[in-house]
Amino acid sequence: MLPVLIMLIGIILIILNVKAIKKEDKSFENILNREEMNNNRDYDVEIISIRKDLAETVLDLQKEIKELKKSLNHIKNKKEVDDNKYNIDNYKKEDSENILKEDIIENDIISEINFINKEKLQNDKMESVKSFLENGLRDDEICEKLSIGKGEVLLIKSLLRK
């Protein structure tokens, strides 16, 4: 009899545990579904906030682009006005230069002026180098004072020796 009683208690315990497991399965399933819904809502809220931030950023960028376009157009218009002023000034200068060139060409003075000035500059350089050499200055010092190259000073020196 004792073994039958133990068997009966074992069967009752198994039946009760099976019912408890079925009940837990349903409750676990409900908890899982509820948590999934909450998580989906959290993700949806975060997605909405990110989309809102991106939309605001894009709107700000569009406003800045429009402002840059306006300022660029303003600068272009201003530059065109400045270019027109510059062109007018250049035209006036070119006209006055052309008139002067025509006068010089008509009087045949242009060649004389260029050669006379060059000869005077060469003579001035030679005289300056000669006076500096007489004062005992070195070639480097003469180059610095007259702002000419050392080769030019040496050439003038050799011409003066002859």
Coordinates of N, CA and C in Angstrom, one line a residue:
M1 N 0.8 -1.2 0.0 CA 0.0 0.0 0.0 C 0.8 1.3 0.0
L2 N 1.9 1.3 0.6 CA 2.7 2.4 0.7 C 3.3 2.7 -0.7
P3 N 3.6 1.8 -1.5 CA 4.1 2.1 -2.8 C 3.0 2.7 -3.7
V4 N 1.7 2.3 -3.5 CA 0.7 2.9 -4.3 C 0.4 4.3 -3.9
L5 N 0.5 4.6 -2.6 CA 0.4 5.9 -2.1 C 1.5 6.9 -2.6
I6 N 2.6 6.4 -2.7 CA 3.8 7.2 -3.2 C 3.5 7.5 -4.7
M7 N 3.0 6.4 -5.4 CA 2.8 6.6 -6.8 C 1.7 7.6 -7.0
L8 N 0.6 7.6 -6.2 CA -0.5 8.5 -6.3 C 0.0 9.9 -6.1
I9 N 0.8 10.1 -5.0 CA 1.3 11.5 -4.7 C 2.2 11.9 -5.9
G10 N 3.0 11.1 -6.5 CA 3.9 11.4 -7.6 C 3.1 11.9 -8.8
I11 N 2.0 11.2 -9.1 CA 1.1 11.5 -10.2 C 0.5 12.9 -10.0
I12 N 0.0 13.1 -8.8 CA -0.7 14.4 -8.4 C 0.3 15.5 -8.6
L13 N 1.5 15.3 -8.1 CA 2.6 16.3 -8.2 C 2.9 16.6 -9.7
I14 N 3.0 15.6 -10.5 CA 3.3 15.8 -11.9 C 2.2 16.6 -12.6
I15 N 0.9 16.2 -12.3 CA -0.2 17.0 -12.9 C -0.2 18.4 -12.5
L16 N 0.0 18.7 -11.2 CA 0.1 20.1 -10.7 C 1.2 20.9 -11.4
N17 N 2.4 20.2 -11.5 CA 3.5 20.9 -12.1 C 3.3 21.2 -13.6
V18 N 2.6 20.3 -14.3 CA 2.3 20.5 -15.7 C 1.4 21.7 -15.9
K19 N 0.4 21.8 -15.0 CA -0.6 22.9 -15.1 C 0.2 24.2 -14.8
A20 N 1.1 24.2 -13.8 CA 1.9 25.4 -13.4 C 2.8 25.8 -14.6
I21 N 3.4 24.8 -15.3 CA 4.2 25.2 -16.4 C 3.4 25.8 -17.6
K22 N 2.2 25.2 -17.8 CA 1.4 25.8 -18.9 C 1.0 27.2 -18.5
K23 N 0.7 27.4 -17.3 CA 0.3 28.8 -16.8 C 1.5 29.7 -16.9
E24 N 2.7 29.3 -16.6 CA 3.9 30.1 -16.7 C 4.2 30.4 -18.2
D25 N 4.0 29.5 -19.1 CA 4.2 29.7 -20.5 C 3.3 30.8 -21.0
K26 N 2.1 30.8 -20.6 CA 1.2 31.9 -21.0 C 1.6 33.2 -20.4
S27 N 2.0 33.2 -19.1 CA 2.3 34.5 -18.5 C 3.6 35.0 -19.1
F28 N 4.6 34.1 -19.4 CA 5.8 34.5 -20.0 C 5.6 35.1 -21.4
E29 N 4.7 34.5 -22.1 CA 4.4 34.9 -23.4 C 3.7 36.3 -23.3
N30 N 2.9 36.5 -22.4 CA 2.3 37.9 -22.2 C 3.3 38.9 -21.8
I31 N 4.2 38.6 -20.9 CA 5.2 39.5 -20.5 C 6.1 39.8 -21.7
L32 N 6.5 38.8 -22.5 CA 7.3 39.1 -23.7 C 6.6 40.0 -24.7
N33 N 5.4 39.7 -25.0 CA 4.6 40.6 -25.9 C 4.5 42.0 -25.4
R34 N 4.3 42.1 -24.1 CA 4.2 43.5 -23.6 C 5.5 44.2 -23.7
E35 N 6.6 43.6 -23.4 CA 7.9 44.2 -23.5 C 8.3 44.5 -24.9
E36 N 7.9 43.7 -25.9 CA 8.2 44.0 -27.3 C 7.4 45.2 -27.7
M37 N 6.2 45.4 -27.3 CA 5.4 46.6 -27.6 C 6.1 47.8 -27.0
N38 N 6.5 47.7 -25.7 CA 7.2 48.9 -25.1 C 8.5 49.3 -25.8
N39 N 9.3 48.3 -26.2 CA 10.5 48.5 -26.9 C 10.2 49.2 -28.3
N40 N 9.2 48.7 -29.0 CA 8.9 49.3 -30.3 C 8.5 50.7 -30.1
R41 N 7.7 51.0 -29.1 CA 7.3 52.4 -28.8 C 8.6 53.3 -28.5
D42 N 9.5 52.7 -27.8 CA 10.7 53.5 -27.5 C 11.5 53.8 -28.7
Y43 N 11.6 52.8 -29.6 CA 12.4 53.0 -30.8 C 11.6 54.0 -31.7
D44 N 10.3 53.9 -31.8 CA 9.5 54.8 -32.6 C 9.7 56.2 -32.1
V45 N 9.7 56.4 -30.8 CA 9.9 57.8 -30.2 C 11.3 58.3 -30.6
E46 N 12.3 57.4 -30.5 CA 13.7 57.9 -30.8 C 13.8 58.2 -32.3
I47 N 13.2 57.3 -33.1 CA 13.2 57.6 -34.6 C 12.6 58.9 -34.9
I48 N 11.5 59.2 -34.2 CA 10.7 60.4 -34.5 C 11.6 61.6 -34.1
S49 N 12.3 61.5 -32.9 CA 13.1 62.7 -32.5 C 14.3 62.9 -33.4
I50 N 14.9 61.8 -33.9 CA 16.0 61.9 -34.8 C 15.6 62.5 -36.1
R51 N 14.4 62.1 -36.6 CA 13.9 62.7 -37.9 C 13.6 64.2 -37.7
K52 N 13.1 64.5 -36.5 CA 12.8 65.9 -36.2 C 14.1 66.8 -36.3
D53 N 15.1 66.2 -35.6 CA 16.4 66.9 -35.6 C 17.0 67.1 -37.0
L54 N 16.9 66.0 -37.8 CA 17.4 66.1 -39.1 C 16.7 67.1 -40.0
A55 N 15.4 67.1 -39.8 CA 14.5 68.1 -40.5 C 14.9 69.5 -40.2
E56 N 15.1 69.8 -38.9 CA 15.5 71.1 -38.5 C 16.9 71.5 -39.0
T57 N 17.8 70.5 -39.0 CA 19.1 70.8 -39.6 C 19.1 71.1 -41.1
V58 N 18.3 70.3 -41.8 CA 18.2 70.5 -43.2 C 17.5 71.9 -43.5
L59 N 16.6 72.3 -42.7 CA 15.9 73.6 -42.9 C 16.9 74.7 -42.6
D60 N 17.7 74.6 -41.6 CA 18.8 75.6 -41.3 C 19.7 75.7 -42.5
L61 N 20.2 74.5 -43.0 CA 21.1 74.5 -44.1 C 20.5 75.2 -45.3
Q62 N 19.2 74.9 -45.6 CA 18.5 75.5 -46.7 C 18.5 77.1 -46.6
K63 N 18.2 77.5 -45.3 CA 18.2 79.0 -45.1 C 19.6 79.6 -45.3
E64 N 20.6 78.9 -44.8 CA 22.0 79.4 -45.0 C 22.3 79.4 -46.5
I65 N 21.9 78.4 -47.3 CA 22.2 78.4 -48.7 C 21.6 79.5 -49.4
K66 N 20.3 79.8 -49.0 CA 19.6 80.9 -49.7 C 20.3 82.3 -49.3
E67 N 20.7 82.4 -48.1 CA 21.4 83.7 -47.7 C 22.8 83.8 -48.5
L68 N 23.5 82.7 -48.6 CA 24.7 82.7 -49.4 C 24.5 83.1 -50.8
K69 N 23.4 82.5 -51.4 CA 23.1 82.8 -52.8 C 22.8 84.3 -53.0
K70 N 22.0 84.9 -52.0 CA 21.7 86.3 -52.1 C 23.0 87.1 -52.0
S71 N 23.8 86.8 -51.0 CA 25.1 87.6 -50.8 C 26.0 87.4 -52.1
L72 N 26.0 86.2 -52.6 CA 26.8 86.0 -53.8 C 26.3 86.9 -55.0
N73 N 25.0 86.9 -55.2 CA 24.4 87.7 -56.2 C 24.7 89.2 -56.0
H74 N 24.6 89.6 -54.7 CA 24.9 91.0 -54.4 C 26.4 91.3 -54.7
I75 N 27.3 90.4 -54.4 CA 28.7 90.6 -54.6 C 29.0 90.7 -56.1
K76 N 28.3 89.8 -56.9 CA 28.5 89.8 -58.3 C 28.0 91.1 -58.9
N77 N 26.9 91.6 -58.5 CA 26.3 92.8 -59.0 C 27.3 94.0 -58.6
K78 N 27.8 93.9 -57.4 CA 28.7 95.0 -57.0 C 30.0 94.9 -57.8
K79 N 30.5 93.7 -58.1 CA 31.7 93.5 -58.9 C 31.5 94.0 -60.3
E80 N 30.3 93.7 -60.9 CA 30.0 94.2 -62.2 C 30.1 95.7 -62.3
V81 N 29.6 96.4 -61.2 CA 29.6 97.8 -61.2 C 31.1 98.3 -61.1
D82 N 31.8 97.6 -60.2 CA 33.2 98.0 -60.0 C 34.0 97.7 -61.3
D83 N 33.7 96.6 -62.0 CA 34.4 96.3 -63.3 C 34.1 97.4 -64.3
N84 N 32.8 97.8 -64.3 CA 32.4 98.9 -65.3 C 33.2 100.2 -64.9
K85 N 33.3 100.5 -63.7 CA 34.1 101.7 -63.3 C 35.6 101.5 -63.7
Y86 N 36.1 100.3 -63.5 CA 37.5 100.0 -63.8 C 37.7 100.1 -65.3
N87 N 36.7 99.6 -66.1 CA 36.8 99.6 -67.5 C 36.8 101.1 -68.1
I88 N 35.9 101.9 -67.5 CA 35.8 103.3 -67.9 C 37.1 104.0 -67.6
D89 N 37.7 103.7 -66.4 CA 39.0 104.4 -66.0 C 40.1 103.9 -67.0
N90 N 40.1 102.6 -67.3 CA 41.2 102.1 -68.2 C 41.0 102.7 -69.6
Y91 N 39.7 102.8 -70.0 CA 39.5 103.4 -71.3 C 40.0 104.8 -71.4
K92 N 39.7 105.6 -70.3 CA 40.2 107.0 -70.3 C 41.7 107.0 -70.3
K93 N 42.4 106.1 -69.5 CA 43.8 106.1 -69.5 C 44.4 105.7 -70.8
E94 N 43.8 104.7 -71.5 CA 44.3 104.2 -72.8 C 44.1 105.3 -73.8
D95 N 43.0 106.1 -73.7 CA 42.8 107.2 -74.7 C 43.9 108.2 -74.5
S96 N 44.2 108.6 -73.2 CA 45.2 109.6 -73.0 C 46.6 109.1 -73.4
E97 N 46.9 107.8 -73.2 CA 48.2 107.2 -73.6 C 48.3 107.2 -75.1
N98 N 47.2 106.8 -75.8 CA 47.2 106.8 -77.2 C 47.5 108.2 -77.8
I99 N 46.8 109.2 -77.2 CA 47.0 110.5 -77.7 C 48.5 111.0 -77.5
L100 N 49.1 110.7 -76.3 CA 50.5 111.0 -76.1 C 51.4 110.3 -77.1
K101 N 51.1 109.0 -77.3 CA 51.9 108.2 -78.2 C 51.9 108.8 -79.6
E102 N 50.7 109.2 -80.0 CA 50.5 109.7 -81.4 C 51.3 111.0 -81.5
D103 N 51.2 111.9 -80.5 CA 52.0 113.1 -80.5 C 53.5 112.9 -80.6
I104 N 54.0 111.9 -79.8 CA 55.4 111.6 -79.8 C 55.8 111.0 -81.2
I105 N 55.0 110.2 -81.7 CA 55.3 109.6 -83.0 C 55.3 110.6 -84.1
E106 N 54.4 111.5 -84.0 CA 54.3 112.6 -85.0 C 55.5 113.5 -85.0
N107 N 56.0 113.7 -83.8 CA 57.2 114.6 -83.7 C 58.5 113.9 -83.8
D108 N 58.5 112.5 -84.0 CA 59.7 111.7 -84.2 C 60.7 111.9 -83.0
I109 N 60.2 112.1 -81.8 CA 61.1 112.3 -80.7 C 61.3 111.0 -79.9
I110 N 60.5 110.0 -80.2 CA 60.5 108.8 -79.3 C 61.8 108.1 -79.3
S111 N 62.5 108.0 -80.4 CA 63.8 107.2 -80.4 C 64.8 108.0 -79.7
E112 N 64.8 109.3 -79.8 CA 65.8 110.2 -79.2 C 65.7 110.1 -77.7
I113 N 64.5 110.2 -77.2 CA 64.2 110.2 -75.7 C 64.8 108.9 -75.1
N114 N 64.4 107.7 -75.7 CA 64.8 106.5 -75.1 C 66.4 106.3 -75.1
F115 N 67.0 106.7 -76.2 CA 68.5 106.5 -76.2 C 69.2 107.5 -75.3
I116 N 68.7 108.7 -75.3 CA 69.3 109.7 -74.4 C 69.2 109.4 -73.0
N117 N 68.0 108.9 -72.6 CA 67.9 108.5 -71.2 C 68.7 107.3 -70.8
K118 N 68.9 106.3 -71.7 CA 69.7 105.2 -71.4 C 71.2 105.6 -71.3
E119 N 71.6 106.5 -72.2 CA 73.0 106.9 -72.2 C 73.3 107.7 -70.9
K120 N 72.3 108.5 -70.5 CA 72.5 109.3 -69.2 C 72.6 108.3 -68.0
L121 N 71.7 107.3 -68.0 CA 71.8 106.3 -66.9 C 73.1 105.6 -66.8
Q122 N 73.6 105.2 -68.0 CA 74.8 104.5 -68.0 C 76.0 105.3 -67.6
N123 N 76.0 106.6 -68.0 CA 77.0 107.5 -67.6 C 77.0 107.8 -66.1
D124 N 75.7 108.0 -65.6 CA 75.6 108.2 -64.2 C 76.1 107.0 -63.4
K125 N 75.8 105.8 -63.8 CA 76.3 104.6 -63.1 C 77.8 104.5 -63.2
M126 N 78.4 104.8 -64.3 CA 79.8 104.8 -64.5 C 80.5 105.8 -63.5
E127 N 79.9 107.0 -63.5 CA 80.5 108.0 -62.7 C 80.3 107.7 -61.2
S128 N 79.2 107.1 -60.8 CA 79.0 106.7 -59.4 C 80.0 105.6 -59.0
V129 N 80.1 104.6 -59.9 CA 81.1 103.5 -59.6 C 82.5 104.0 -59.5
K130 N 82.8 104.9 -60.4 CA 84.2 105.5 -60.4 C 84.4 106.3 -59.1
S131 N 83.5 107.1 -58.7 CA 83.7 107.8 -57.4 C 83.8 106.9 -56.2
F132 N 82.9 105.9 -56.2 CA 83.0 104.9 -55.1 C 84.3 104.2 -55.0
L133 N 84.8 103.8 -56.2 CA 86.1 103.1 -56.3 C 87.3 104.0 -55.8
E134 N 87.2 105.3 -56.2 CA 88.2 106.3 -55.7 C 88.1 106.4 -54.2
N135 N 87.0 106.3 -53.6 CA 86.8 106.4 -52.2 C 87.3 105.1 -51.5
G136 N 87.5 104.1 -52.2 CA 88.1 102.8 -51.6 C 87.0 101.8 -51.2
L137 N 85.8 101.9 -51.7 CA 84.7 101.0 -51.4 C 84.9 99.7 -52.1
R138 N 84.5 98.6 -51.5 CA 84.6 97.3 -52.1 C 83.4 97.1 -53.1
D139 N 83.5 96.0 -53.9 CA 82.5 95.8 -55.0 C 81.1 95.5 -54.3
D140 N 81.1 94.7 -53.2 CA 79.8 94.4 -52.6 C 79.2 95.7 -52.0
E141 N 80.0 96.6 -51.5 CA 79.4 97.8 -50.9 C 78.8 98.7 -52.1
I142 N 79.5 98.7 -53.2 CA 79.0 99.5 -54.3 C 77.7 98.9 -54.8
C143 N 77.6 97.6 -54.9 CA 76.4 96.9 -55.4 C 75.2 97.3 -54.5
E144 N 75.5 97.3 -53.2 CA 74.4 97.6 -52.2 C 73.9 99.1 -52.4
K145 N 74.9 100.0 -52.5 CA 74.5 101.4 -52.6 C 73.8 101.8 -53.9
L146 N 74.3 101.2 -55.0 CA 73.7 101.6 -56.3 C 72.5 100.6 -56.7
S147 N 72.3 99.5 -55.9 CA 71.3 98.5 -56.2 C 71.5 97.9 -57.6
I148 N 72.8 97.6 -57.9 CA 73.1 96.9 -59.2 C 73.8 95.6 -58.9
G149 N 73.9 94.8 -59.9 CA 74.6 93.5 -59.7 C 76.1 93.6 -59.7
K150 N 76.7 92.6 -59.1 CA 78.2 92.6 -59.0 C 78.8 92.5 -60.3
G151 N 78.2 91.8 -61.3 CA 78.7 91.6 -62.6 C 78.8 93.0 -63.3
E152 N 77.8 93.8 -63.1 CA 77.7 95.1 -63.7 C 78.9 96.0 -63.1
V153 N 79.1 95.9 -61.8 CA 80.2 96.7 -61.2 C 81.5 96.2 -61.8
L154 N 81.7 94.9 -61.9 CA 83.0 94.4 -62.4 C 83.2 94.9 -63.9
L155 N 82.1 94.9 -64.7 CA 82.2 95.3 -66.0 C 82.6 96.8 -66.1
I156 N 82.0 97.6 -65.3 CA 82.3 99.0 -65.3 C 83.7 99.2 -64.9
K157 N 84.2 98.4 -63.9 CA 85.5 98.5 -63.4 C 86.5 98.2 -64.5
S158 N 86.2 97.2 -65.3 CA 87.1 96.8 -66.4 C 87.1 97.9 -67.5
L159 N 86.0 98.5 -67.7 CA 85.9 99.6 -68.7 C 86.7 100.8 -68.3
L160 N 86.7 101.1 -67.0 CA 87.4 102.2 -66.5 C 88.9 102.0 -66.5
R161 N 89.4 100.8 -66.4 CA 90.8 100.5 -66.5 C 91.4 100.8 -67.9
K162 N 90.5 100.5 -68.9 CA 91.0 100.7 -70.3 C 91.0 102.1 -70.5

